[in-house]
Amino acid sequence: MLKIARRAQNAFATAKSSNQESLNGLRMLQICGKQYACDDWTNLPSSILIKAQRPIKLHNSLDHPLQVVKKRIQNALISSDTCSKYAIRDELDPVVSAVQNFDQLLVPTDHVSRSKSDTYYVNEKYLLRTHTSAHQSELISECIMSGSYDGFLAAADVYRRDEIDSVHYPVFHQMEGVRLFKSVQDVTRALQCIQNVDLETASCNQVENPRQSVHDPKFQHMVSVHLKATMESVMKSIFQNPNLQFRWIDTYFPFTSPSYELEILWHGKWIEVLGCGVVRDEIIKNVASPHQIQINDYNNGIGWAFGIGLERIAMILFNIPDIRLFWTDDERFHSQFKGIDNRNIQFNPYSKYPPVYKDVSFWTNAQFHENDFAELVREYADDLVENVTLIDSFTHPKSGRESRCYRVLYRSMERNLLNTEIDKIQEQVVKNLKDVLNLDIR
Ligand code: DAH
């Protein structure tokens, strides 16, 4: 792992941007105008650093499908919930503290999302947010302090070390929404503004997905009803289908209880579109303490929250087959979304170039994590890698060692690849599997 951090540091040392400086022998990283000291946790490759500092993020680029989806969600929420006032935020700095990303959200200390194999750390204390929920506490606080907003809607880029395939990319976009209610009267009023509310929809599995005991059961039930009715209305509006069919699934998130996932029926299949729930009372109470006067209004308050992946919605809505397309500069992609407003166009794929496959087999070791391998491939192939698949694995009967064979599929979305250029990339990948990840190639 330490080696991975060193490799990553080497990677940004060679980056074209001058993000790295040395101060009294400490390696320093400059991100979005702020300086951070590197340490053993630092695992930020230059390609990610460049994306984190794009002057205009994809969700803020005019007519980009992610911006189109963001606007639709904003408009759908505002028009379906006319009694609530949401603060709109979409320029939040991607570097947050581990406290914001995990602790304030009550994420358990041993949760896998905190590990270096899943998250991009700037250093031990700071990281690239892994979800927009990282801003919940600060934005709830702003809402309460303002006295004029009932909630917020925040869109941002989020970062995760992950596998490589057509729906996973280390940078993607989410939208977070929170609505706070001070009292039963408050939620009663808000419910009157929503049409076709079904009070039965907010049942939950009291054993595995319980209501919070600090909450008044009736008030809490009404908040869940408001949440579910609002989410269904937003989805009907985005998909422009008043008959869209839904399925609510009980689930677990550290920051909500009860927690739900919403699925929609799409071309005969149930697909998940968002996660949501009733905000854990501790989160609101912890926010509250520095602002005692304003928070008094929320002493017995209850809030709901939701998170939506923008790529996921855009891929379903416009039939976009590969997540890398969101990052292309190709006009054949962007011209299809110019001025689409509320039209639900279907993306017309332009010619697909042929793939180049390369296999690699190696003996794993105790430190091996698939995400480290994926990152290595990305480091050399960038967007030329389409997916990495485990095609074979076995354990040697005598030595007990595990062998894995991965197939890397390289394909450009813009041109034909030359076998010789891919050979060079694959050579670098294999060399680093040996030298950096300490794996024995077979
Ligand atoms: N943060 C979650 C994720 O990235 C999504 C989410 C789920 C956000 C439930 C919420 C929520 O606000 O209440 O998977």
Short mmCIF file of C-alpha atoms and ligand atoms in Angstrom, two decimals:
data_model
loop_
_atom_site.label_atom_id
_atom_site.label_comp_id
_atom_site.label_asym_id
_atom_site.label_seq_id
_atom_site.Cartn_x
_atom_site.Cartn_y
_atom_site.Cartn_z
CA MET A 1 0.00 0.00 0.00
CA LEU A 2 2.78 2.36 0.92
CA LYS A 3 4.31 1.57 -2.42
CA ILE A 4 1.09 2.51 -4.13
CA ALA A 5 1.25 5.88 -2.39
CA ARG A 6 4.83 6.33 -3.59
CA ARG A 7 3.88 5.36 -7.11
CA ALA A 8 1.07 7.85 -7.02
CA GLN A 9 3.41 10.54 -5.77
CA ASN A 10 5.76 9.74 -8.62
CA ALA A 11 2.84 10.04 -10.95
CA PHE A 12 2.01 13.56 -9.92
CA ALA A 13 5.68 14.48 -9.86
CA THR A 14 5.65 13.82 -13.59
CA ALA A 15 2.34 15.56 -14.17
CA LYS A 16 2.32 18.54 -16.46
CA SER A 17 0.55 20.65 -13.87
CA SER A 18 2.75 22.13 -11.16
CA ASN A 19 0.65 20.94 -8.27
CA GLN A 20 3.46 19.67 -6.16
CA GLU A 21 5.92 21.71 -4.16
CA SER A 22 8.29 21.07 -1.32
CA LEU A 23 8.13 23.03 1.92
CA ASN A 24 10.76 22.31 4.58
CA GLY A 25 11.27 18.88 3.05
CA LEU A 26 7.55 18.07 3.21
CA ARG A 27 5.97 17.14 -0.08
CA MET A 28 3.12 19.60 -0.59
CA LEU A 29 0.15 19.30 -2.90
CA GLN A 30 -1.76 22.29 -4.18
CA ILE A 31 -5.39 21.52 -4.94
CA CYS A 32 -8.01 24.14 -5.78
CA GLY A 33 -5.74 26.89 -4.42
CA LYS A 34 -5.04 25.22 -1.06
CA GLN A 35 -1.84 23.54 0.16
CA TYR A 36 -1.83 20.06 1.69
CA ALA A 37 1.12 18.10 3.12
CA CYS A 38 1.45 14.59 1.68
CA ASP A 39 1.87 11.57 3.91
CA ASP A 40 1.60 7.78 3.76
CA TRP A 41 -2.08 8.08 2.93
CA THR A 42 -1.55 10.13 -0.24
CA ASN A 43 -2.73 8.09 -3.22
CA LEU A 44 -3.83 10.70 -5.76
CA PRO A 45 -2.75 10.09 -9.36
CA SER A 46 -2.18 13.12 -11.57
CA SER A 47 -5.05 12.18 -13.93
CA ILE A 48 -7.50 12.44 -11.03
CA LEU A 49 -5.96 15.65 -9.74
CA ILE A 50 -6.44 17.25 -13.15
CA LYS A 51 -10.13 16.23 -13.19
CA ALA A 52 -10.65 17.53 -9.65
CA GLN A 53 -9.43 20.95 -10.80
CA ARG A 54 -11.28 21.31 -14.10
CA PRO A 55 -12.22 24.99 -14.36
CA ILE A 56 -15.78 24.08 -15.38
CA LYS A 57 -17.07 20.78 -14.05
CA LEU A 58 -19.16 18.57 -16.35
CA HIS A 59 -22.33 19.15 -14.35
CA ASN A 60 -21.88 22.89 -14.90
CA SER A 61 -21.07 22.71 -18.65
CA LEU A 62 -23.89 24.02 -20.83
CA ASP A 63 -25.76 21.22 -22.67
CA HIS A 64 -23.58 18.48 -21.23
CA PRO A 65 -25.96 15.55 -20.51
CA LEU A 66 -24.97 15.65 -16.83
CA GLN A 67 -25.84 19.34 -16.66
CA VAL A 68 -29.13 18.60 -18.43
CA VAL A 69 -29.97 15.89 -15.86
CA LYS A 70 -28.93 18.13 -12.95
CA LYS A 71 -31.22 20.93 -14.19
CA ARG A 72 -34.10 18.51 -14.68
CA ILE A 73 -33.79 17.20 -11.13
CA GLN A 74 -33.61 20.75 -9.76
CA ASN A 75 -36.65 21.85 -11.77
CA ALA A 76 -38.59 18.66 -10.97
CA LEU A 77 -38.02 19.07 -7.25
CA ILE A 78 -38.83 22.75 -7.19
CA SER A 79 -42.02 22.29 -9.20
CA SER A 80 -43.23 19.16 -7.39
CA ASP A 81 -42.61 20.58 -3.92
CA THR A 82 -43.78 24.16 -4.28
CA CYS A 83 -44.14 24.72 -0.52
CA SER A 84 -40.46 24.11 0.21
CA LYS A 85 -37.54 26.41 -0.47
CA TYR A 86 -34.30 24.66 -1.45
CA ALA A 87 -30.87 26.35 -1.56
CA ILE A 88 -29.14 25.32 -4.79
CA ARG A 89 -25.39 24.55 -4.67
CA ASP A 90 -23.14 23.26 -7.45
CA GLU A 91 -19.68 24.75 -6.91
CA LEU A 92 -18.46 22.82 -3.88
CA ASP A 93 -14.71 22.17 -3.52
CA PRO A 94 -13.97 18.42 -4.03
CA VAL A 95 -11.47 18.21 -1.16
CA VAL A 96 -13.24 17.53 2.15
CA SER A 97 -12.02 16.25 5.49
CA ALA A 98 -12.40 12.63 6.57
CA VAL A 99 -14.56 14.10 9.35
CA GLN A 100 -17.00 15.54 6.78
CA ASN A 101 -16.99 12.51 4.48
CA PHE A 102 -17.30 9.86 7.21
CA ASP A 103 -17.43 10.91 10.87
CA GLN A 104 -20.19 13.53 10.65
CA LEU A 105 -22.25 10.98 8.73
CA LEU A 106 -21.73 8.34 11.43
CA VAL A 107 -19.91 5.98 9.04
CA PRO A 108 -18.40 3.21 11.24
CA THR A 109 -14.63 3.45 11.73
CA ASP A 110 -14.07 0.03 10.12
CA HIS A 111 -16.29 0.71 7.07
CA VAL A 112 -14.63 -0.38 3.83
CA SER A 113 -15.24 3.00 2.17
CA ARG A 114 -12.63 4.52 4.51
CA SER A 115 -9.84 2.29 3.15
CA LYS A 116 -7.08 3.52 0.86
CA SER A 117 -8.08 0.93 -1.71
CA ASP A 118 -11.51 2.55 -2.10
CA THR A 119 -10.85 6.26 -1.56
CA TYR A 120 -8.48 8.91 -2.93
CA TYR A 121 -6.71 10.46 0.03
CA VAL A 122 -4.91 13.82 -0.16
CA ASN A 123 -3.41 12.89 3.20
CA GLU A 124 -4.64 11.20 6.37
CA LYS A 125 -7.07 14.05 7.16
CA TYR A 126 -8.27 15.13 3.71
CA LEU A 127 -9.65 13.28 0.71
CA LEU A 128 -11.62 13.71 -2.49
CA ARG A 129 -15.26 13.38 -1.44
CA THR A 130 -16.64 9.93 -2.18
CA HIS A 131 -20.23 11.17 -2.11
CA THR A 132 -22.13 14.45 -1.97
CA SER A 133 -23.42 13.43 1.48
CA ALA A 134 -20.03 14.77 2.69
CA HIS A 135 -21.65 18.23 2.58
CA GLN A 136 -24.77 17.34 4.55
CA SER A 137 -23.70 18.77 7.90
CA GLU A 138 -22.30 22.05 6.57
CA LEU A 139 -25.30 22.65 4.29
CA ILE A 140 -27.84 21.71 6.97
CA SER A 141 -26.07 24.22 9.18
CA GLU A 142 -26.22 26.90 6.45
CA CYS A 143 -29.89 26.18 5.93
CA ILE A 144 -30.73 26.54 9.60
CA MET A 145 -28.58 29.67 9.95
CA SER A 146 -30.15 31.34 6.90
CA GLY A 147 -33.62 31.07 8.34
CA SER A 148 -34.99 31.24 4.79
CA TYR A 149 -34.37 27.77 3.37
CA ASP A 150 -36.11 24.51 4.27
CA GLY A 151 -33.47 22.37 2.61
CA PHE A 152 -30.79 22.23 -0.07
CA LEU A 153 -29.97 20.58 -3.36
CA ALA A 154 -26.26 20.12 -4.08
CA ALA A 155 -24.63 18.68 -7.22
CA ALA A 156 -20.95 17.79 -7.37
CA ASP A 157 -18.20 15.56 -8.75
CA VAL A 158 -17.34 12.59 -6.51
CA TYR A 159 -14.34 10.25 -6.55
CA ARG A 160 -13.92 6.53 -5.90
CA ARG A 161 -11.21 3.98 -6.62
CA ASP A 162 -13.18 1.28 -8.38
CA GLU A 163 -13.30 -1.46 -10.96
CA ILE A 164 -13.23 -0.69 -14.71
CA ASP A 165 -16.26 -1.35 -16.87
CA SER A 166 -18.90 0.53 -18.86
CA VAL A 167 -20.66 1.93 -15.75
CA HIS A 168 -17.73 2.62 -13.39
CA TYR A 169 -15.35 5.56 -13.67
CA PRO A 170 -13.19 6.99 -10.87
CA VAL A 171 -14.96 10.34 -11.14
CA PHE A 172 -18.72 10.64 -11.34
CA HIS A 173 -21.45 13.05 -10.25
CA GLN A 174 -24.13 13.02 -7.62
CA MET A 175 -26.90 15.20 -6.38
CA GLU A 176 -27.78 15.40 -2.71
CA GLY A 177 -31.04 16.75 -1.36
CA VAL A 178 -32.14 17.42 2.20
CA ARG A 179 -35.47 18.75 3.52
CA LEU A 180 -35.86 19.67 7.19
CA PHE A 181 -39.16 19.94 9.07
CA LYS A 182 -39.53 21.71 12.39
CA SER A 183 -42.81 20.12 13.45
CA VAL A 184 -45.84 18.02 12.48
CA GLN A 185 -47.56 21.26 11.36
CA ASP A 186 -44.63 21.99 9.09
CA VAL A 187 -44.79 18.60 7.33
CA THR A 188 -48.62 18.68 7.21
CA ARG A 189 -48.44 21.97 5.32
CA ALA A 190 -45.76 20.61 2.97
CA LEU A 191 -47.80 17.47 2.25
CA GLN A 192 -50.78 19.57 1.18
CA CYS A 193 -48.69 20.92 -1.70
CA ILE A 194 -48.01 17.50 -3.18
CA GLN A 195 -50.67 15.78 -5.27
CA ASN A 196 -51.68 12.11 -4.96
CA VAL A 197 -49.94 11.39 -1.69
CA ASP A 198 -50.41 7.83 -0.52
CA LEU A 199 -49.96 7.66 3.26
CA GLU A 200 -49.48 3.89 3.14
CA THR A 201 -46.27 4.05 1.08
CA ALA A 202 -44.08 4.92 4.03
CA SER A 203 -44.21 1.61 5.84
CA CYS A 204 -40.83 0.21 6.82
CA ASN A 205 -39.36 -2.96 8.21
CA GLN A 206 -39.22 -2.07 11.89
CA VAL A 207 -36.67 -4.78 12.72
CA GLU A 208 -33.99 -4.38 10.08
CA ASN A 209 -34.70 -0.82 9.04
CA PRO A 210 -36.18 0.81 12.10
CA ARG A 211 -37.67 4.20 12.82
CA GLN A 212 -35.48 6.19 15.21
CA SER A 213 -36.74 5.93 18.77
CA VAL A 214 -36.10 9.63 19.49
CA HIS A 215 -38.61 10.57 16.81
CA ASP A 216 -42.32 11.03 17.33
CA PRO A 217 -43.75 8.08 15.27
CA LYS A 218 -46.52 10.08 13.58
CA PHE A 219 -44.21 12.96 12.63
CA GLN A 220 -41.58 10.53 11.39
CA HIS A 221 -44.13 8.64 9.31
CA MET A 222 -45.29 11.86 7.66
CA VAL A 223 -41.71 12.83 6.84
CA SER A 224 -41.21 9.44 5.15
CA VAL A 225 -44.44 9.95 3.22
CA HIS A 226 -43.23 13.37 2.07
CA LEU A 227 -39.87 11.90 1.06
CA LYS A 228 -41.40 9.05 -0.95
CA ALA A 229 -44.03 11.20 -2.61
CA THR A 230 -41.41 13.80 -3.56
CA MET A 231 -38.99 11.22 -4.98
CA GLU A 232 -41.72 9.55 -7.04
CA SER A 233 -42.87 12.88 -8.38
CA VAL A 234 -39.30 13.91 -9.31
CA MET A 235 -38.75 10.62 -11.17
CA LYS A 236 -42.07 10.84 -13.06
CA SER A 237 -41.12 14.30 -14.16
CA ILE A 238 -37.56 13.40 -15.26
CA PHE A 239 -38.70 10.34 -17.15
CA GLN A 240 -41.74 12.24 -18.46
CA ASN A 241 -43.97 9.35 -17.58
CA PRO A 242 -46.87 9.90 -15.14
CA ASN A 243 -47.40 6.11 -15.05
CA LEU A 244 -43.81 5.22 -14.16
CA GLN A 245 -43.83 2.17 -11.83
CA PHE A 246 -41.89 2.14 -8.56
CA ARG A 247 -40.59 -0.34 -6.02
CA TRP A 248 -39.30 0.74 -2.60
CA ILE A 249 -36.57 -1.44 -1.07
CA ASP A 250 -35.57 -1.33 2.60
CA THR A 251 -31.82 -0.88 2.90
CA TYR A 252 -29.05 0.42 5.15
CA PHE A 253 -27.08 3.67 5.08
CA PRO A 254 -25.10 4.78 8.14
CA PHE A 255 -26.64 8.27 8.00
CA THR A 256 -30.36 7.47 7.68
CA SER A 257 -32.93 5.29 9.40
CA PRO A 258 -35.19 4.07 7.96
CA SER A 259 -33.29 3.92 4.65
CA TYR A 260 -34.65 3.11 1.21
CA GLU A 261 -33.66 2.57 -2.38
CA LEU A 262 -36.05 3.52 -5.13
CA GLU A 263 -36.32 1.31 -8.20
CA ILE A 264 -38.15 2.07 -11.43
CA LEU A 265 -39.47 -0.37 -14.01
CA TRP A 266 -37.53 0.36 -17.19
CA HIS A 267 -37.90 -1.74 -20.35
CA GLY A 268 -39.13 -4.67 -18.24
CA LYS A 269 -36.34 -4.50 -15.64
CA TRP A 270 -36.29 -3.03 -12.13
CA ILE A 271 -33.38 -0.61 -11.81
CA GLU A 272 -32.24 1.35 -8.81
CA VAL A 273 -32.26 5.12 -9.26
CA LEU A 274 -31.57 6.63 -5.84
CA GLY A 275 -30.88 6.10 -2.13
CA CYS A 276 -32.65 8.03 0.61
CA GLY A 277 -34.01 7.99 4.13
CA VAL A 278 -34.76 9.82 7.35
CA VAL A 279 -31.66 11.69 8.54
CA ARG A 280 -30.17 10.26 11.75
CA ASP A 281 -31.07 12.59 14.59
CA GLU A 282 -27.43 12.82 15.83
CA ILE A 283 -26.41 14.46 12.54
CA ILE A 284 -28.86 17.33 12.99
CA LYS A 285 -28.11 17.62 16.71
CA ASN A 286 -24.33 17.70 16.09
CA VAL A 287 -24.73 20.44 13.51
CA ALA A 288 -26.86 22.31 15.91
CA SER A 289 -24.60 22.85 18.85
CA PRO A 290 -22.64 25.89 17.60
CA HIS A 291 -25.87 27.60 16.56
CA GLN A 292 -27.95 27.08 19.65
CA ILE A 293 -30.44 29.84 19.07
CA GLN A 294 -31.44 28.97 15.51
CA ILE A 295 -31.43 25.26 16.22
CA ASN A 296 -33.98 25.57 19.00
CA ASP A 297 -36.58 25.62 16.25
CA TYR A 298 -35.31 22.20 15.16
CA ASN A 299 -35.02 20.68 18.64
CA ASN A 300 -37.65 18.12 17.77
CA GLY A 301 -37.21 18.48 14.02
CA ILE A 302 -36.88 15.65 11.51
CA GLY A 303 -35.30 15.70 8.05
CA TRP A 304 -35.10 13.50 4.99
CA ALA A 305 -32.17 13.12 2.58
CA PHE A 306 -31.55 11.54 -0.80
CA GLY A 307 -28.61 10.95 -3.16
CA ILE A 308 -28.83 10.40 -6.94
CA GLY A 309 -26.06 9.43 -9.38
CA LEU A 310 -26.27 11.74 -12.38
CA GLU A 311 -24.41 9.43 -14.81
CA ARG A 312 -26.76 6.60 -13.95
CA ILE A 313 -29.86 8.68 -14.72
CA ALA A 314 -28.32 10.13 -17.90
CA MET A 315 -27.27 6.68 -19.17
CA ILE A 316 -30.80 5.31 -18.66
CA LEU A 317 -32.61 8.37 -19.94
CA PHE A 318 -30.54 8.97 -23.09
CA ASN A 319 -29.37 5.39 -23.65
CA ILE A 320 -25.67 6.27 -23.32
CA PRO A 321 -23.77 2.97 -23.46
CA ASP A 322 -20.40 3.83 -21.87
CA ILE A 323 -19.58 6.09 -18.92
CA ARG A 324 -16.34 7.29 -20.58
CA LEU A 325 -18.44 9.13 -23.17
CA PHE A 326 -19.23 11.84 -20.59
CA TRP A 327 -15.54 12.80 -20.69
CA THR A 328 -15.08 12.90 -24.45
CA ASP A 329 -14.46 16.13 -26.39
CA ASP A 330 -15.90 14.50 -29.52
CA GLU A 331 -18.49 16.74 -31.21
CA ARG A 332 -20.33 13.64 -32.44
CA PHE A 333 -21.30 13.12 -28.82
CA HIS A 334 -21.92 16.71 -27.71
CA SER A 335 -23.81 17.84 -30.81
CA GLN A 336 -26.56 15.34 -29.93
CA PHE A 337 -27.32 17.16 -26.66
CA LYS A 338 -27.21 20.78 -27.90
CA GLY A 339 -30.33 22.65 -26.84
CA ILE A 340 -32.26 19.49 -25.97
CA ASP A 341 -34.13 21.22 -23.12
CA ASN A 342 -36.87 18.81 -22.09
CA ARG A 343 -36.70 16.46 -25.03
CA ASN A 344 -35.79 12.87 -24.18
CA ILE A 345 -33.54 12.05 -27.10
CA GLN A 346 -31.95 8.64 -27.58
CA PHE A 347 -28.21 8.82 -28.07
CA ASN A 348 -27.22 7.66 -31.54
CA PRO A 349 -23.92 5.76 -31.14
CA TYR A 350 -21.30 6.63 -33.71
CA SER A 351 -19.14 3.92 -35.19
CA LYS A 352 -17.45 1.73 -32.60
CA TYR A 353 -13.77 1.12 -33.18
CA PRO A 354 -12.36 -2.40 -32.81
CA PRO A 355 -11.12 -3.55 -29.40
CA VAL A 356 -7.63 -4.78 -28.54
CA TYR A 357 -7.51 -7.48 -25.84
CA LYS A 358 -4.53 -8.21 -23.59
CA ASP A 359 -4.45 -10.91 -20.92
CA VAL A 360 -2.19 -11.00 -17.90
CA SER A 361 -1.85 -13.77 -15.28
CA PHE A 362 -0.16 -13.46 -11.92
CA TRP A 363 0.02 -14.91 -8.43
CA THR A 364 -1.73 -12.62 -5.97
CA ASN A 365 -0.40 -11.73 -2.52
CA ALA A 366 -2.07 -10.70 0.74
CA GLN A 367 -1.93 -6.97 -0.12
CA PHE A 368 -3.44 -7.34 -3.58
CA HIS A 369 -6.62 -5.39 -4.20
CA GLU A 370 -8.36 -5.38 -7.56
CA ASN A 371 -8.78 -1.58 -7.40
CA ASP A 372 -4.98 -1.14 -7.30
CA PHE A 373 -4.74 -3.12 -10.52
CA ALA A 374 -7.53 -1.09 -12.13
CA GLU A 375 -5.78 2.12 -11.15
CA LEU A 376 -2.51 0.92 -12.63
CA VAL A 377 -4.20 0.24 -15.97
CA ARG A 378 -5.87 3.66 -15.90
CA GLU A 379 -2.61 5.36 -15.12
CA TYR A 380 -1.07 4.14 -18.39
CA ALA A 381 -4.13 3.70 -20.60
CA ASP A 382 -6.30 6.56 -19.35
CA ASP A 383 -9.59 6.49 -21.27
CA LEU A 384 -8.32 3.86 -23.73
CA VAL A 385 -9.30 1.12 -21.29
CA GLU A 386 -12.93 0.01 -21.60
CA ASN A 387 -13.00 -2.80 -19.06
CA VAL A 388 -10.93 -5.15 -16.96
CA THR A 389 -12.43 -8.58 -16.32
CA LEU A 390 -11.31 -11.45 -14.16
CA ILE A 391 -11.49 -14.38 -16.60
CA ASP A 392 -9.91 -17.13 -14.54
CA SER A 393 -8.68 -17.83 -11.03
CA PHE A 394 -7.51 -20.90 -9.15
CA THR A 395 -5.68 -21.82 -5.97
CA HIS A 396 -2.60 -24.00 -6.26
CA PRO A 397 -3.37 -27.23 -4.32
CA LYS A 398 0.08 -27.47 -2.75
CA SER A 399 1.30 -23.91 -2.18
CA GLY A 400 -2.17 -22.49 -1.53
CA ARG A 401 -1.25 -19.49 -3.72
CA GLU A 402 -3.98 -17.89 -5.77
CA SER A 403 -3.51 -17.21 -9.45
CA ARG A 404 -5.67 -14.78 -11.41
CA CYS A 405 -5.97 -14.01 -15.06
CA TYR A 406 -7.39 -10.63 -16.09
CA ARG A 407 -8.41 -9.57 -19.58
CA VAL A 408 -7.96 -5.89 -20.36
CA LEU A 409 -10.10 -4.59 -23.20
CA TYR A 410 -8.62 -1.49 -24.80
CA ARG A 411 -10.72 0.59 -27.16
CA SER A 412 -10.74 4.22 -28.14
CA MET A 413 -14.05 5.95 -28.66
CA GLU A 414 -12.45 8.28 -31.19
CA ARG A 415 -10.00 6.35 -33.37
CA ASN A 416 -8.44 3.01 -34.31
CA LEU A 417 -5.84 1.75 -31.86
CA LEU A 418 -2.51 0.40 -33.05
CA ASN A 419 -1.45 -2.93 -31.60
CA THR A 420 2.05 -1.52 -31.05
CA GLU A 421 0.81 1.37 -28.87
CA ILE A 422 -1.29 -0.99 -26.76
CA ASP A 423 1.66 -3.39 -26.41
CA LYS A 424 3.65 -0.51 -24.92
CA ILE A 425 0.90 0.32 -22.44
CA GLN A 426 0.45 -3.33 -21.47
CA GLU A 427 4.23 -3.68 -21.02
CA GLN A 428 4.18 -0.78 -18.53
CA VAL A 429 1.21 -2.29 -16.71
CA VAL A 430 2.95 -5.67 -16.38
CA LYS A 431 6.21 -4.02 -15.29
CA ASN A 432 4.38 -2.12 -12.54
CA LEU A 433 2.47 -5.21 -11.46
CA LYS A 434 5.91 -6.68 -10.71
CA ASP A 435 7.81 -3.65 -9.46
CA VAL A 436 5.12 -1.73 -7.62
CA LEU A 437 2.47 -4.24 -6.58
CA ASN A 438 5.14 -6.97 -6.02
CA LEU A 439 3.17 -9.61 -7.91
CA ASP A 440 4.70 -12.65 -9.62
CA ILE A 441 3.70 -12.71 -13.25
CA ARG A 442 2.96 -16.17 -14.66
N1 DAH B 1 -24.31 8.82 -0.19
C1 DAH B 1 -24.96 7.65 -0.72
C2 DAH B 1 -24.04 6.99 -1.75
O1 DAH B 1 -23.18 7.61 -2.28
C3 DAH B 1 -26.28 8.01 -1.36
C4 DAH B 1 -27.30 8.44 -0.36
C5 DAH B 1 -28.11 7.51 0.23
C6 DAH B 1 -27.41 9.79 -0.01
C7 DAH B 1 -29.05 7.88 1.17
C8 DAH B 1 -28.35 10.18 0.94
C9 DAH B 1 -29.17 9.21 1.51
O2 DAH B 1 -28.52 11.43 1.30
O3 DAH B 1 -30.08 9.59 2.43
O4 DAH B 1 -24.22 5.84 -2.04
#
